[in-house]
Short mmCIF file of C-alpha atoms in Angstrom, two decimals:
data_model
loop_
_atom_site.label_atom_id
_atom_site.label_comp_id
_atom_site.label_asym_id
_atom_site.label_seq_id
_atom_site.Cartn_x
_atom_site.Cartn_y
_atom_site.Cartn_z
CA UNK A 1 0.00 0.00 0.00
CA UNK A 2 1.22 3.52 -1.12
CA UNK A 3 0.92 6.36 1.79
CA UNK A 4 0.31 9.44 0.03
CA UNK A 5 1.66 12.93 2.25
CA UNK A 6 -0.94 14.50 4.15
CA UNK A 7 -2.36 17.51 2.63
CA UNK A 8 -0.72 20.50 3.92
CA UNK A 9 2.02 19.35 6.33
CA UNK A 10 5.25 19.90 3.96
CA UNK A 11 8.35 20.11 5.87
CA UNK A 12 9.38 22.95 7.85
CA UNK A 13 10.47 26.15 5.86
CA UNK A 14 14.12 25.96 6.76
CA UNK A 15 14.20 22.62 5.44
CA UNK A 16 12.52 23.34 2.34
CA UNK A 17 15.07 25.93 1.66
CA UNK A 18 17.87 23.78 1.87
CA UNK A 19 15.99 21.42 -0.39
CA UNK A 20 15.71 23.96 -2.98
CA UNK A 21 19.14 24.61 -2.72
CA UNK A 22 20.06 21.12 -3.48
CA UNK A 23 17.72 20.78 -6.11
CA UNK A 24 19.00 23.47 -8.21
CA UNK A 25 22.35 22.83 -7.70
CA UNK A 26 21.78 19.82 -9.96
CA UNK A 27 19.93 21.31 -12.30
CA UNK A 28 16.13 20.43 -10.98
CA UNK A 29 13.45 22.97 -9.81
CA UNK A 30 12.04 22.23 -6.62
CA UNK A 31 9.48 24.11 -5.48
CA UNK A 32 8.44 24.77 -1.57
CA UNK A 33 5.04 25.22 -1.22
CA UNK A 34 1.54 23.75 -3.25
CA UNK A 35 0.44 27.16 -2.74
CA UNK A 36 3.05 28.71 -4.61
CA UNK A 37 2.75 25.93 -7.84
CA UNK A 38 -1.29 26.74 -7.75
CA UNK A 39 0.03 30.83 -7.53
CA UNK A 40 2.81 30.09 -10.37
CA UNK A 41 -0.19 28.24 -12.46
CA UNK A 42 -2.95 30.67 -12.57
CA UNK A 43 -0.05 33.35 -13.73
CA UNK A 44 0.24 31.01 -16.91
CA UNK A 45 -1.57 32.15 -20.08
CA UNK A 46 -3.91 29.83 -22.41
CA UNK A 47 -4.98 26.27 -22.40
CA UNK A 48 -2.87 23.79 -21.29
CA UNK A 49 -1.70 21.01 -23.97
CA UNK A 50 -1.18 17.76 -22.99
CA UNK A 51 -1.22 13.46 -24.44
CA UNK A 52 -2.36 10.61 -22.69
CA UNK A 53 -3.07 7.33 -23.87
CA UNK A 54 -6.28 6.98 -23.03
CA UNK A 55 -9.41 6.81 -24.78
CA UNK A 56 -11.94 10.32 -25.86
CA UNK A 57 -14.58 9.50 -22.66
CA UNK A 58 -11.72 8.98 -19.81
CA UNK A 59 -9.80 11.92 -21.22
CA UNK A 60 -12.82 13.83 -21.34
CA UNK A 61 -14.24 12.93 -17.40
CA UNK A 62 -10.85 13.58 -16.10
CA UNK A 63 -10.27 17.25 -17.89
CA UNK A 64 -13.83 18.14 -16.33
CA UNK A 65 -12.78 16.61 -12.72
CA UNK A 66 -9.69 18.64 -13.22
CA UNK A 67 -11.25 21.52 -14.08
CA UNK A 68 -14.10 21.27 -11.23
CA UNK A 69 -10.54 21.18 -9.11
CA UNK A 70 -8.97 24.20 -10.63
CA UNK A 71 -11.63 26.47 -12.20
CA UNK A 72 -9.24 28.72 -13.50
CA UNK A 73 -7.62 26.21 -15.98
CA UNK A 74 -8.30 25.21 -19.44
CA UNK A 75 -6.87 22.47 -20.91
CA UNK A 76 -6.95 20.32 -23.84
CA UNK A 77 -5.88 16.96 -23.83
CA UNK A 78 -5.31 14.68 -26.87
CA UNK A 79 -5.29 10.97 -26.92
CA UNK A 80 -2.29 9.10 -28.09
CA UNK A 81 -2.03 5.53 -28.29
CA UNK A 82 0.15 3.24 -30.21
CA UNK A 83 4.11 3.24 -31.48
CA UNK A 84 3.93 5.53 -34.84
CA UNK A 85 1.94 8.57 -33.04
CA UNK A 86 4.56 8.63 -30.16
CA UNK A 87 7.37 8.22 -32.89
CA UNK A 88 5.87 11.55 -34.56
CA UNK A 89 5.62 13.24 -31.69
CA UNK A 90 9.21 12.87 -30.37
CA UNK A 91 10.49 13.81 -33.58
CA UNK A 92 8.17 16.91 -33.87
CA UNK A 93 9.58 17.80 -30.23
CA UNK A 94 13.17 17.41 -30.82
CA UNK A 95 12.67 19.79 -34.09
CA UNK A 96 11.04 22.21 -31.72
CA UNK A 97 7.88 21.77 -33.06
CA UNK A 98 5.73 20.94 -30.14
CA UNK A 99 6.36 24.47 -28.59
CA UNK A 100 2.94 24.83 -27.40
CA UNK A 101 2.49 21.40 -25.64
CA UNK A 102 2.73 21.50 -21.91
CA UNK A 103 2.89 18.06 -20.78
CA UNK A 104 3.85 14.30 -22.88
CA UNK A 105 2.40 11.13 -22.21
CA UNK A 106 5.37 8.88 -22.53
CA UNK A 107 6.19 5.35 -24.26
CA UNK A 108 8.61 2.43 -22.76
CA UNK A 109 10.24 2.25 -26.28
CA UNK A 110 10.90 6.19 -26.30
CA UNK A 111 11.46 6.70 -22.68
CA UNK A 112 15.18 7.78 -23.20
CA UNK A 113 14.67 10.02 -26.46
CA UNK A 114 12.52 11.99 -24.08
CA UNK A 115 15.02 12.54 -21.47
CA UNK A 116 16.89 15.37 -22.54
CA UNK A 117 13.60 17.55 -23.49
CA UNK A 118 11.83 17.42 -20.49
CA UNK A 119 11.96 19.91 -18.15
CA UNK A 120 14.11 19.34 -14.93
CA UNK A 121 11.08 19.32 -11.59
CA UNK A 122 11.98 17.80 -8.88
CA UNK A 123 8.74 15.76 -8.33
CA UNK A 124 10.04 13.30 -6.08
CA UNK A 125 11.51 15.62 -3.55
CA UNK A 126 8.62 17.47 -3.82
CA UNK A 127 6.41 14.37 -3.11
CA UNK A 128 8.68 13.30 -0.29
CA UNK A 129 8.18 16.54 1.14
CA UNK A 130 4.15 16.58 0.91
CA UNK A 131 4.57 19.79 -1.53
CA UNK A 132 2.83 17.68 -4.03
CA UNK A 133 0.30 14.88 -3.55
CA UNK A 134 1.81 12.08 -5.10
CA UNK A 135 2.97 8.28 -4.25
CA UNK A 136 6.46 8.34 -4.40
CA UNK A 137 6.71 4.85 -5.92
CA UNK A 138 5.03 5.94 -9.18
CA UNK A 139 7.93 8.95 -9.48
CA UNK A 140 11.01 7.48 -11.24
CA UNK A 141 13.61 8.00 -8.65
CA UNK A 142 16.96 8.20 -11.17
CA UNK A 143 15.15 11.12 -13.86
CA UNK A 144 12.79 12.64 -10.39
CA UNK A 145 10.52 14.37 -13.05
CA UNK A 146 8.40 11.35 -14.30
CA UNK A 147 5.40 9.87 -12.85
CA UNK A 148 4.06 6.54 -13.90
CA UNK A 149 0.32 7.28 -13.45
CA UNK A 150 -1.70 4.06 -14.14
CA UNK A 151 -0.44 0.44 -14.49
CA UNK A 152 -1.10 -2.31 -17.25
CA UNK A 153 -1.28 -6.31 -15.79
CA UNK A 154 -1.43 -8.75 -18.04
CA UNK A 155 -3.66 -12.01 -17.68
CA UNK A 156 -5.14 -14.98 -19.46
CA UNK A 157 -8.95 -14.85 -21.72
CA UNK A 158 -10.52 -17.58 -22.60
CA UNK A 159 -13.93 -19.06 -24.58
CA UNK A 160 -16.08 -20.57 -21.60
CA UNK A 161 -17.69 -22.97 -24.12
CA UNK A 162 -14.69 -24.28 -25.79
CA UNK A 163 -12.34 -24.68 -22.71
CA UNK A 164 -13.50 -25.92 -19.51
CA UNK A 165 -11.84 -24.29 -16.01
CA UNK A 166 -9.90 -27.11 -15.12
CA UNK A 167 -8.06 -27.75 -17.78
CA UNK A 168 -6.77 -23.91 -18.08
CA UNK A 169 -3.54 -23.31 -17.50
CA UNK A 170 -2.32 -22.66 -13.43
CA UNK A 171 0.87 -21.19 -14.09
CA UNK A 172 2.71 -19.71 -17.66
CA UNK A 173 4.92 -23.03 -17.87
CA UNK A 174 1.33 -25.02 -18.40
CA UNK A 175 1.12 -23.22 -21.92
CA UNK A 176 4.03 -25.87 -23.23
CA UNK A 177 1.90 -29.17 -21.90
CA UNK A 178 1.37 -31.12 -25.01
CA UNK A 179 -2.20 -30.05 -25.00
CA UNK A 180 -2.07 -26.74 -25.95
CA UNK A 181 0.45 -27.90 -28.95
CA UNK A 182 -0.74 -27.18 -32.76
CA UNK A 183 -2.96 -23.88 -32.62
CA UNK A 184 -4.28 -24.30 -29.66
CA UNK A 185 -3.98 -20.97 -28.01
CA UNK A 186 -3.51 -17.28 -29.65
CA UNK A 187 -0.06 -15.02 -28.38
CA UNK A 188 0.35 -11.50 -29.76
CA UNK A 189 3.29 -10.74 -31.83
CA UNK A 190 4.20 -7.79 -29.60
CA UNK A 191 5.14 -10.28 -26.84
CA UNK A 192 4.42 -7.31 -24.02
CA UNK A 193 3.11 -10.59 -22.13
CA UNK A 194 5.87 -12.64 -22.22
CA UNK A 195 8.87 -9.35 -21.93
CA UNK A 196 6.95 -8.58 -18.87
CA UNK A 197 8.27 -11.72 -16.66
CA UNK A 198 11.69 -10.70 -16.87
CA UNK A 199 11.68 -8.72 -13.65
CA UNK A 200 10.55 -12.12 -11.86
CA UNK A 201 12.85 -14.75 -14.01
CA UNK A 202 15.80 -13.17 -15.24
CA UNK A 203 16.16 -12.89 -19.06
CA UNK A 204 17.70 -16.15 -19.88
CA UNK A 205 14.37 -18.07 -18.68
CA UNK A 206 12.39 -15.62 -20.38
CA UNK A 207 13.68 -16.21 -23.44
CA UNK A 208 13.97 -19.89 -22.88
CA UNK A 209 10.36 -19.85 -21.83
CA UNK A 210 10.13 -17.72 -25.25
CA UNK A 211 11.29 -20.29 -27.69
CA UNK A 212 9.20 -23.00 -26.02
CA UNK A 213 6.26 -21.17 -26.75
CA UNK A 214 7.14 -20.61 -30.56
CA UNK A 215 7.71 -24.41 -30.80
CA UNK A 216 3.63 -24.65 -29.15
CA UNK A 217 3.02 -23.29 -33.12
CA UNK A 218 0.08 -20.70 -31.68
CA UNK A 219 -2.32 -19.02 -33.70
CA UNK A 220 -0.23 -15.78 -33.43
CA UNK A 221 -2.18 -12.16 -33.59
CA UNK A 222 -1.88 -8.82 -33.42
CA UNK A 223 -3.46 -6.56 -30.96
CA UNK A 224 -5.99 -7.91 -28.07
CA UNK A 225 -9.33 -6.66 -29.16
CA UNK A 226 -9.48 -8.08 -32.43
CA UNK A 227 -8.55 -10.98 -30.98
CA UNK A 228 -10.71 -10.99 -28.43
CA UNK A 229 -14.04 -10.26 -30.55
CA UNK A 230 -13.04 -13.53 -32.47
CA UNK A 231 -12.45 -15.40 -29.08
CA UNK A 232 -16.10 -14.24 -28.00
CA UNK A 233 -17.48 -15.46 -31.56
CA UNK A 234 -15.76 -19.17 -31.01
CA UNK A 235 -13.12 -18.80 -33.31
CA UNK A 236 -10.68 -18.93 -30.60
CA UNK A 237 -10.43 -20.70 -26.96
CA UNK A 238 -7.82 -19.18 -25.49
CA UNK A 239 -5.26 -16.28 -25.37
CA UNK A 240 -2.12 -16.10 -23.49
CA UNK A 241 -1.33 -12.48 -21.45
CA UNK A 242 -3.92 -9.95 -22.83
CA UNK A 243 -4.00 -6.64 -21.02
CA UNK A 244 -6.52 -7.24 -17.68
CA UNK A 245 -8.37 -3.30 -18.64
CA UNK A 246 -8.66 -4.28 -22.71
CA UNK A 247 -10.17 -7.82 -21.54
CA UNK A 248 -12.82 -6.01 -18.97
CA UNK A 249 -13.95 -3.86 -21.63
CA UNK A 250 -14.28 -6.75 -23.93
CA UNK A 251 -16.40 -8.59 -21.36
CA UNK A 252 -18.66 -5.76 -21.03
CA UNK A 253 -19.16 -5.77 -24.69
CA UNK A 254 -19.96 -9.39 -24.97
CA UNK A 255 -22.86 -10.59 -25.29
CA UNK A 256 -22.67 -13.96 -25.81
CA UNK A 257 -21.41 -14.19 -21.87
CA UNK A 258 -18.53 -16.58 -23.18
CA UNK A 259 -15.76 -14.50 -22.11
CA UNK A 260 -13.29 -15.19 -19.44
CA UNK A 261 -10.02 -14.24 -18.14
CA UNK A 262 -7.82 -15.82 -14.74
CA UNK A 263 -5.08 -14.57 -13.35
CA UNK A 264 -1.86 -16.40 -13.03
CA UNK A 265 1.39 -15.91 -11.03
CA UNK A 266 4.14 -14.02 -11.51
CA UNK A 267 1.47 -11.72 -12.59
CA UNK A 268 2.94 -9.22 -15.00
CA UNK A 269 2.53 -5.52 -13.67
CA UNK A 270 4.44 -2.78 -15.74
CA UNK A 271 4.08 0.97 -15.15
CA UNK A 272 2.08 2.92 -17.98
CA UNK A 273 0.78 6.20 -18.39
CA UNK A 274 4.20 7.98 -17.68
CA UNK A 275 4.03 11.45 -17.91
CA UNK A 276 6.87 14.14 -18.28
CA UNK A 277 6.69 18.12 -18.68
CA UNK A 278 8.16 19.31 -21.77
CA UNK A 279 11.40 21.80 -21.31
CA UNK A 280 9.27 23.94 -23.85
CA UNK A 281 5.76 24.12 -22.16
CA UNK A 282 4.88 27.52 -22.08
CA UNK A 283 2.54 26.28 -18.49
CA UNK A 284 4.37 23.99 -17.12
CA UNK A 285 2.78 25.00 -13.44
CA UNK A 286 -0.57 23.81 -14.94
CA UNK A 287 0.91 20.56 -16.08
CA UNK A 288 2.49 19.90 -12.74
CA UNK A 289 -0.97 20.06 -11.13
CA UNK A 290 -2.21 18.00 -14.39
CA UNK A 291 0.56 15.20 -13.05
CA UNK A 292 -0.18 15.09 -9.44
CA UNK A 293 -4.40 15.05 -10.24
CA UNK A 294 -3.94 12.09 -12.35
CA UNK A 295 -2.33 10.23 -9.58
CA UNK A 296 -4.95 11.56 -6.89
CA UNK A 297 -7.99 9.15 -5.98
CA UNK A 298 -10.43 10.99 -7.88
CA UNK A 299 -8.44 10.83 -10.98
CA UNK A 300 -7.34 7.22 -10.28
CA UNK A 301 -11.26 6.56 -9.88
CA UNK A 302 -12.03 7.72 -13.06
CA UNK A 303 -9.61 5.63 -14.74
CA UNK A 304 -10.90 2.59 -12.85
CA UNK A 305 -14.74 3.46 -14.09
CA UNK A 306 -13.97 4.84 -17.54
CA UNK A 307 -10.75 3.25 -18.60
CA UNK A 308 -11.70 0.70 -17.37
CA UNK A 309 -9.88 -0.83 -15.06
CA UNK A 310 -6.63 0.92 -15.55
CA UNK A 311 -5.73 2.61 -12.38
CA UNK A 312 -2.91 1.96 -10.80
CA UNK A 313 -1.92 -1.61 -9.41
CA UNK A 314 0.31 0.63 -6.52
CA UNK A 315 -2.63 2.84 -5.53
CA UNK A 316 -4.55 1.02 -2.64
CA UNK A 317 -8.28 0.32 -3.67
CA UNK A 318 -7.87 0.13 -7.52
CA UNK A 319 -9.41 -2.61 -9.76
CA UNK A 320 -5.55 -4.17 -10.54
CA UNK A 321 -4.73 -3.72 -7.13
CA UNK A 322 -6.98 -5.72 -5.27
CA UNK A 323 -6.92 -8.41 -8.30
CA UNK A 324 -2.94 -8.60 -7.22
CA UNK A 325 -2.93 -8.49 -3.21
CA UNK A 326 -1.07 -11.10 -1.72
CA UNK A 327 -0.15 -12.43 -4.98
CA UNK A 328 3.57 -13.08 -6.69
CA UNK A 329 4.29 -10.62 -9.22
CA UNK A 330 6.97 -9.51 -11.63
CA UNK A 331 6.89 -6.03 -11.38
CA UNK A 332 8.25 -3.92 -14.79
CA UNK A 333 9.31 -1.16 -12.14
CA UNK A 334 11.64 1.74 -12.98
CA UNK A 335 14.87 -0.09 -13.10
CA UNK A 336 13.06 -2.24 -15.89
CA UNK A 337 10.96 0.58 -17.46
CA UNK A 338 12.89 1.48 -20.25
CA UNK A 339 14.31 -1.49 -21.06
CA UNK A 340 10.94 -2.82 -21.56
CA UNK A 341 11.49 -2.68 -25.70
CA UNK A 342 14.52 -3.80 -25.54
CA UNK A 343 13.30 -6.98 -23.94
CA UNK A 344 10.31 -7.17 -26.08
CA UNK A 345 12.87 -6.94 -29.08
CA UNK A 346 14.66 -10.50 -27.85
CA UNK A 347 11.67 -12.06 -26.66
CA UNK A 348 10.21 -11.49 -30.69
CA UNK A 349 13.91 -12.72 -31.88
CA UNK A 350 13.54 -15.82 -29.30
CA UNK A 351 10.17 -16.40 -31.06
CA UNK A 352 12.09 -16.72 -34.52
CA UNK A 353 10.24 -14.05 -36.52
CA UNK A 354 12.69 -12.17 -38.94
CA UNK A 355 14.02 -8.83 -38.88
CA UNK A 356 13.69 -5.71 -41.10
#
């Protein structure tokens, strides 16, 4: 369970002020008070820009909760989702093109081409210090000005009618048992799934475990809701490490009631939704308070109801959280964020598809 600082008990001024110090002697801006970032924000002119990767009717319930929160801001945030969009964006930012966004929603695979463009707040001394409301754990402790607002976790679907409950598999290892050999089960090409356990096994199993599967010859697919929408219509039975939110809205939408998903250990967690200030934004007050209200239980909430299911497996009370209590899990933390790609780049080599 995270413990989030009590509202209004920062530390004592003296102490702050020898925080600062610190902080900008490396470079980072730290500030001292949450009155002073609230003061700093309503000086800012015009609407705040941001990207997150979630869909039009969570973007647009959190930008009103936001705005019920701070009346005085406008913002408009975008969705972004997927590999090309964040590709565009990067570039468009490093040819100082995106000089009138405020704050980035950022990808695993571009976490280090964002690095140098982001603008230098300390965030976690500022959230160790109660100056701003957010779990330190979601706050990437080497960069200090990234928060990791929601959490993916990935799980098994299944067809009801085509594959009974006891003969599902109990652990990952029980997807190379002879009966799940020849088409048997689907597994997406972007092995997020698979990449995901090598927190909890070490990347030698993983890709072990990786090559194992390829030799199960799977029905393999591309993306989880296409693939799910043909699970619900019998054409598949089962489907190895889905995301748990993208297989919650697809029971929802099914109304055949065949759907299914369990839950099997290590249970893959990664950090998502991380969010950085650009070095450019022109309101970069404004996004700070965007940041810390995304990570606040009202704006975890939303993400829960509208996402669905997406909040934050670190927050007490979410959806993914109480699905993982007491449960083994391999955690793609900070020290394995951005090397997240790079493992889902072997784990697709171990699977013996070709390269470009």
């Amino acid at each position: 369970t995270l413990r989030r600082p009590a509202p209004g008990a920062p530390a004592a001024a003296p102490v702050m002020a020898a925080l600062r110090a610190e902080a900008e002697s490396k470079g980072y801006i730290l500030e001292t008070s949450h009155d002073e970032i609230v003061a700093k924000a309503k000086r800012e002119q015009g609407a705040m820009q941001a990207h997150i990767s979630q869909g039009p009717e969570t973007i647009k319930a959190v930008v009103e909760a936001f705005k019920a929160e701070y009346p005085f801001v406008n913002a408009q945030v975008k969705e972004m989702t997927g590999t090309d969009e964040a590709q565009r964006f990067i570039l468009q930012v490093k040819a100082g093109r995106a000089q009138d966004f405020d704050a980035g929603h950022i990808s695993d695979e571009l976490f280090k081409d964002y690095l140098p463009y982001l603008k230098k707040f300390d965030i976690l001394g500022m959230a160790q210090k109660g100056v701003l409301r957010i779990p330190t754990e979601i706050i990437d402790p080497v960069n200090r000005n990234i928060v990791a607002v929601n959490t993916g976790m990935q799980v098994i679907a299944y067809n009801k009618k085509l594959l009974p409950v006891d003969k599902l598999p109990n652990q990952w290892e029980d997807f190379l048992k002879p009966e799940f050999k020849g088409r048997k089960f689907t597994a997406d090409i972007r092995p997020t799934e698979i990449a995901s356990l090598v927190p909890a096994w070490g990347l030698e199993k993983t890709l072990d475990f990786a090559r194992k599967v390829a030799a199960q010859q799977p029905v393999w697919v591309r993306g989880a809701t296409r693939t799910l929408t043909a699970m619900a219509a019998g054409e598949y039975a089962l489907f190895m490490g889905p995301n748990f939110n993208t297989v919650m809205r697809a029971l929802k939408k099914d109304p055949t009631g065949t759907l299914d998903l369990k839950v099997i250990e290590p249970i893959p967690v990664r950090l998502t939704e991380a969010l950085g200030i650009l070095a450019s934004s022109p309101r970069p007050y404004t996004a700070l308070l965007w940041i810390e209200f995304q990570a606040s239980p009202k704006g975890q909430k939303i993400v829960d109801d509208y996402h669905p299911y997406g909040a934050s497996a670190f927050i007490a009370g979410s959806a993914q959280e109480k699905l993982s209590r007491g449960k083994r899990l391999s955690v793609v933390g900070w020290e394995h964020f951005s090397k997240l790609g790079e493992y889902q780049e072997k784990v697709f080599e171990a699977y013996g598809f070709p390269r470009e």
